[in-house]
Coordinates of C-alpha atoms in Angstrom, one line a residue:
M76 CA 24.0 0.9 9.2
Y77 CA 19.9 1.1 8.6
K78 CA 17.5 -1.1 10.9
L79 CA 14.3 -0.3 9.6
I80 CA 12.4 -1.4 6.1
V81 CA 10.2 -1.1 4.6
S82 CA 8.7 -2.5 1.8
D83 CA 5.7 -1.8 -1.1
L84 CA 4.5 -5.5 -1.9
D85 CA 2.8 -5.3 -5.5
E86 CA 5.3 -5.4 -8.6
T87 CA 8.8 -4.1 -5.6
L88 CA 8.7 -7.6 -3.5
L89 CA 6.1 -9.0 -5.5
S90 CA 6.4 -9.9 -8.7
R91 CA 2.5 -9.4 -11.5
D92 CA 1.1 -13.4 -10.1
G93 CA 1.3 -12.2 -6.5
S94 CA 3.3 -14.4 -5.2
I95 CA 7.1 -13.8 -3.8
S96 CA 10.9 -15.2 -4.9
N97 CA 13.3 -17.7 -2.7
E98 CA 15.7 -15.2 -2.9
N99 CA 13.9 -12.0 -1.7
I100 CA 12.2 -14.4 1.1
A101 CA 16.0 -15.6 2.6
A102 CA 17.3 -11.7 1.8
I103 CA 14.6 -10.1 3.8
K104 CA 15.0 -13.9 6.9
A105 CA 18.9 -12.8 7.6
A106 CA 18.0 -9.6 7.7
S107 CA 15.7 -9.8 10.4
E108 CA 18.0 -12.4 11.7
K109 CA 20.5 -9.4 12.9
G110 CA 18.1 -7.4 14.0
V111 CA 16.4 -5.2 11.9
K112 CA 12.9 -4.6 11.0
F113 CA 11.3 -5.5 8.0
V114 CA 7.8 -3.9 7.6
P115 CA 5.6 -4.4 4.4
N116 CA 4.2 -0.6 3.3
T117 CA 0.8 -1.3 1.0
G118 CA -2.2 0.2 -0.5
R119 CA -4.0 -3.4 0.8
G120 CA -5.1 -4.3 3.8
F121 CA -3.1 -5.9 6.8
A122 CA -5.4 -9.4 6.1
S123 CA -4.0 -10.3 3.3
V124 CA -0.3 -9.5 4.3
Q125 CA -0.7 -12.6 6.6
P126 CA -0.3 -15.1 3.5
L127 CA 3.3 -13.1 3.5
L128 CA 4.3 -13.3 6.8
K129 CA 4.0 -16.5 7.3
K130 CA 6.8 -17.2 4.0
L131 CA 8.7 -14.7 6.4
S132 CA 9.1 -15.9 9.5
L133 CA 6.9 -12.0 10.5
F134 CA 3.6 -14.0 11.4
Q135 CA 1.5 -12.7 14.9
K136 CA 5.2 -12.3 16.5
P137 CA 5.2 -9.1 19.0
D138 CA 7.3 -6.0 18.2
E139 CA 6.7 -6.4 14.5
F140 CA 5.2 -4.3 11.9
V141 CA 2.7 -3.7 8.9
I142 CA 2.1 -0.6 7.6
S143 CA -1.9 -0.8 5.4
Y144 CA -4.0 1.4 3.4
N145 CA -0.6 3.5 2.4
G146 CA 0.2 4.9 5.6
G147 CA -3.9 4.9 7.1
A148 CA -2.9 2.0 10.0
I149 CA -0.1 1.2 11.7
I150 CA -0.5 -2.6 13.2
E151 CA 1.7 -5.0 15.3
N152 CA 1.6 -8.6 14.2
Q153 CA 1.1 -9.7 17.0
D154 CA -3.3 -10.0 17.5
N155 CA -2.9 -7.3 14.6
R156 CA -3.4 -5.0 17.2
V157 CA -4.0 -1.5 16.1
L158 CA -1.2 0.9 16.9
Q159 CA -2.5 4.2 14.7
T160 CA -5.3 5.1 12.5
N161 CA -5.3 8.2 10.6
E162 CA -8.3 7.7 8.4
M163 CA -10.5 9.7 6.1
T164 CA -13.9 11.5 7.2
Y165 CA -17.2 10.3 6.3
E166 CA -17.6 13.2 3.3
E167 CA -14.1 13.2 2.1
A168 CA -15.2 9.3 1.3
K169 CA -18.6 9.8 0.1
G170 CA -17.6 12.2 -1.8
V171 CA -14.7 10.2 -3.8
F172 CA -16.8 7.5 -3.9
D173 CA -19.7 9.8 -5.2
I174 CA -17.7 11.1 -7.8
T175 CA -16.0 7.6 -8.5
S176 CA -19.2 5.4 -9.2
Q177 CA -20.4 7.8 -12.2
Y178 CA -17.6 5.9 -14.6
P179 CA -19.5 2.9 -15.5
H180 CA -16.4 1.2 -16.7
N181 CA -14.8 1.7 -13.9
D182 CA -15.0 0.0 -9.7
T183 CA -14.4 1.4 -6.6
H184 CA -13.2 0.2 -3.5
V185 CA -14.3 1.0 -0.1
Y186 CA -11.2 -0.1 3.3
T187 CA -12.9 0.4 6.1
L188 CA -10.2 -0.9 8.9
N189 CA -11.1 -4.3 8.6
K190 CA -13.2 -5.1 5.1
L191 CA -12.6 -3.7 1.7
Y192 CA -15.8 -3.7 -0.2
I193 CA -16.3 -3.3 -4.4
Y194 CA -19.1 -1.6 -5.9
N195 CA -18.9 -2.0 -9.8
P196 CA -16.8 -5.2 -9.7
R197 CA -14.3 -5.7 -13.5
E198 CA -13.4 -9.2 -14.1
E199 CA -9.0 -7.4 -14.1
D200 CA -9.7 -6.7 -11.1
L201 CA -11.2 -10.1 -8.8
A202 CA -8.4 -11.7 -11.2
Y203 CA -5.8 -9.2 -9.4
L204 CA -6.6 -9.7 -6.0
K205 CA -7.2 -13.5 -6.1
P206 CA -3.7 -14.8 -5.7
R207 CA -2.6 -12.3 -3.0
H208 CA -4.9 -13.0 -0.5
V209 CA -8.2 -10.0 -0.8
E210 CA -11.2 -10.6 1.2
Y211 CA -14.0 -8.0 -0.6
K212 CA -17.6 -7.7 0.1
I213 CA -19.9 -6.7 -3.4
M214 CA -21.7 -4.0 -2.9
T215 CA -24.5 -4.0 -4.5
D216 CA -25.8 -0.2 -4.6
K217 CA -24.7 3.0 -3.9
D218 CA -26.0 3.4 -0.6
F219 CA -22.9 4.3 0.8
S220 CA -24.9 5.0 4.2
I221 CA -23.2 1.9 5.5
F222 CA -20.4 3.1 5.9
K223 CA -21.8 5.9 8.5
N224 CA -20.2 4.5 11.9
E225 CA -16.9 3.0 10.1
K226 CA -13.0 4.0 10.0
I227 CA -12.8 4.0 6.3
M228 CA -9.6 4.0 5.5
K229 CA -8.9 5.7 1.7
V230 CA -11.2 4.9 -1.5
I231 CA -9.8 3.6 -4.3
T232 CA -10.6 3.1 -8.4
M233 CA -9.7 0.6 -11.3
N234 CA -9.4 0.7 -14.4
P235 CA -7.2 -1.7 -16.8
D236 CA -6.1 0.8 -19.3
E237 CA -4.2 4.3 -15.8
K238 CA -5.2 7.0 -18.8
A239 CA -9.6 5.9 -18.5
L240 CA -8.1 6.4 -14.3
H241 CA -6.4 10.2 -15.1
P242 CA -9.7 12.1 -15.7
V243 CA -11.5 10.6 -12.9
H244 CA -8.7 11.2 -11.0
D245 CA -8.9 15.0 -11.8
K246 CA -12.9 15.5 -10.5
V247 CA -12.1 13.9 -8.3
M248 CA -9.3 16.1 -7.0
A249 CA -11.4 19.5 -8.0
A250 CA -14.3 18.2 -6.3
F251 CA -12.1 18.9 -2.5
D252 CA -9.9 21.3 -3.5
N253 CA -6.7 19.3 -4.0
Q254 CA -6.6 19.0 0.0
L255 CA -6.6 14.4 -0.5
N256 CA -4.4 12.2 -0.8
A257 CA -4.4 11.0 -5.0
S258 CA -1.9 8.7 -6.5
Y259 CA -2.2 5.4 -9.0
S260 CA -0.6 2.1 -8.3
S261 CA -0.5 -1.2 -9.8
G262 CA -0.6 0.6 -13.1
M263 CA -4.7 0.5 -12.8
Y264 CA -5.5 1.9 -9.4
A265 CA -6.5 5.8 -8.0
E266 CA -6.5 6.0 -4.4
F267 CA -7.4 8.5 -2.3
N268 CA -6.5 8.5 0.8
H269 CA -7.1 11.5 4.1
F270 CA -4.4 14.4 2.8
S271 CA -2.0 14.4 5.5
T272 CA -2.2 9.9 5.5
D273 CA 0.6 8.7 3.4
K274 CA 3.7 5.7 3.4
G275 CA 6.1 8.2 4.3
T276 CA 4.5 10.0 7.7
A277 CA 3.6 6.4 8.7
S278 CA 7.5 5.0 8.4
L279 CA 8.6 7.8 10.3
E280 CA 6.0 7.9 12.8
L281 CA 6.7 4.1 13.4
A282 CA 10.4 4.3 13.2
E283 CA 10.1 7.4 16.0
S284 CA 7.9 5.0 18.2
L285 CA 11.3 2.6 17.9
G286 CA 14.0 5.3 18.7
I287 CA 15.2 4.9 15.5
K288 CA 16.0 7.6 12.9
K289 CA 15.0 8.5 10.0
D290 CA 18.4 8.0 8.1
E291 CA 18.9 4.9 9.6
V292 CA 15.5 4.1 7.2
L293 CA 15.5 2.0 4.3
A294 CA 13.0 2.4 1.7
L295 CA 12.2 0.2 -2.1
G296 CA 9.4 1.0 -4.4
D297 CA 8.4 1.0 -7.6
N298 CA 4.7 3.4 -7.9
S299 CA 3.3 6.3 -7.5
N300 CA 2.0 6.1 -3.8
D301 CA 5.2 4.9 -2.9
L302 CA 6.7 8.7 -3.3
P303 CA 6.3 10.1 0.3
M304 CA 7.8 7.2 1.7
L305 CA 11.0 7.1 -0.6
R306 CA 10.8 11.1 0.1
K307 CA 11.1 11.0 3.8
V308 CA 13.5 8.0 4.5
G309 CA 17.2 8.2 4.8
M310 CA 17.9 6.0 1.5
P311 CA 14.7 5.5 -0.7
V312 CA 15.2 2.2 -2.7
V313 CA 13.6 1.4 -6.5
V314 CA 13.5 -1.2 -8.2
S315 CA 14.7 -1.8 -11.9
N316 CA 10.6 -2.0 -13.0
G317 CA 9.5 1.4 -11.0
T318 CA 7.8 4.6 -12.5
D319 CA 10.5 7.1 -14.1
E320 CA 9.1 9.3 -11.3
A321 CA 10.0 7.1 -8.5
K322 CA 13.6 6.5 -9.5
S323 CA 14.2 10.5 -9.7
I324 CA 13.7 10.2 -6.4
A325 CA 16.2 6.9 -5.8
K326 CA 19.5 6.9 -4.0
Y327 CA 20.1 3.7 -5.8
V328 CA 18.1 1.9 -8.5
T329 CA 18.4 -2.0 -8.0
K330 CA 19.8 -3.9 -11.6
N331 CA 17.1 -6.5 -11.1
N332 CA 13.4 -5.8 -10.9
Y333 CA 10.7 -6.9 -8.5
K334 CA 12.1 -10.7 -8.9
T335 CA 14.8 -10.5 -6.7
G336 CA 15.1 -6.5 -6.1
V337 CA 14.8 -6.3 -3.3
A338 CA 16.8 -8.9 -2.6
E339 CA 19.4 -6.7 -4.4
A340 CA 19.3 -4.1 -1.8
I341 CA 19.5 -6.2 0.8
H342 CA 22.0 -7.5 0.1
K343 CA 24.1 -4.0 -0.9
F344 CA 22.6 -2.8 1.9
V345 CA 21.9 -4.6 5.4
L346 CA 24.1 -7.3 4.5
D347 CA 27.3 -7.1 2.4

């Protein structure tokens, strides 16, 4: 029996407009009532997940969790208690920013533990963030020293044409001799984390702390930043709108997309 469900949010659990279907909500609540833990596992900061937790009746609950920043932080929902972080070094984050900020048609996100800063914001990006309750501060210059004493969880660059991200991604990875964890998400972000940070490692670390075995973990995803999570758990599930690479790893691909794919998987493997 699966005791822990870890799920990506955007384009897996949530629709493209950031909403969640009643079917997905009902299935998650039913699984929770059976004692199965449901843990959002997202690239976003945990503050933006709070409205979703309210809909899932997980808001401010003890012994319930969120994994944020592609595995960079594990948070207990009650009081948003930070249990674990695996942040970038200042030199890593600054090195990535120094490269991504050179591209005038891209914007760059710098995520600290509690805040998001955006340099050179694009309107498409801000429109995407708004329904997801993501708060941010605009960086008006390239002075990266403001982060010197911060925990920097990840740095990402955005362009609505994913192909435009590839040369940026490649330049960053060459500069670091591939010693960063890099991935793509939502068709418009290239994300950079510390080398040992990923959704899968954090999922298994949380599972171990709860006395849950790898084979008792079900993961739901759709994109490349979900691949480590899908590779490491007992039951990797990909929604029908997922990438071909993600689907190649899955043990089950849902018939439905992000609207009801999560509910479909929960019914198949947990409830029915």
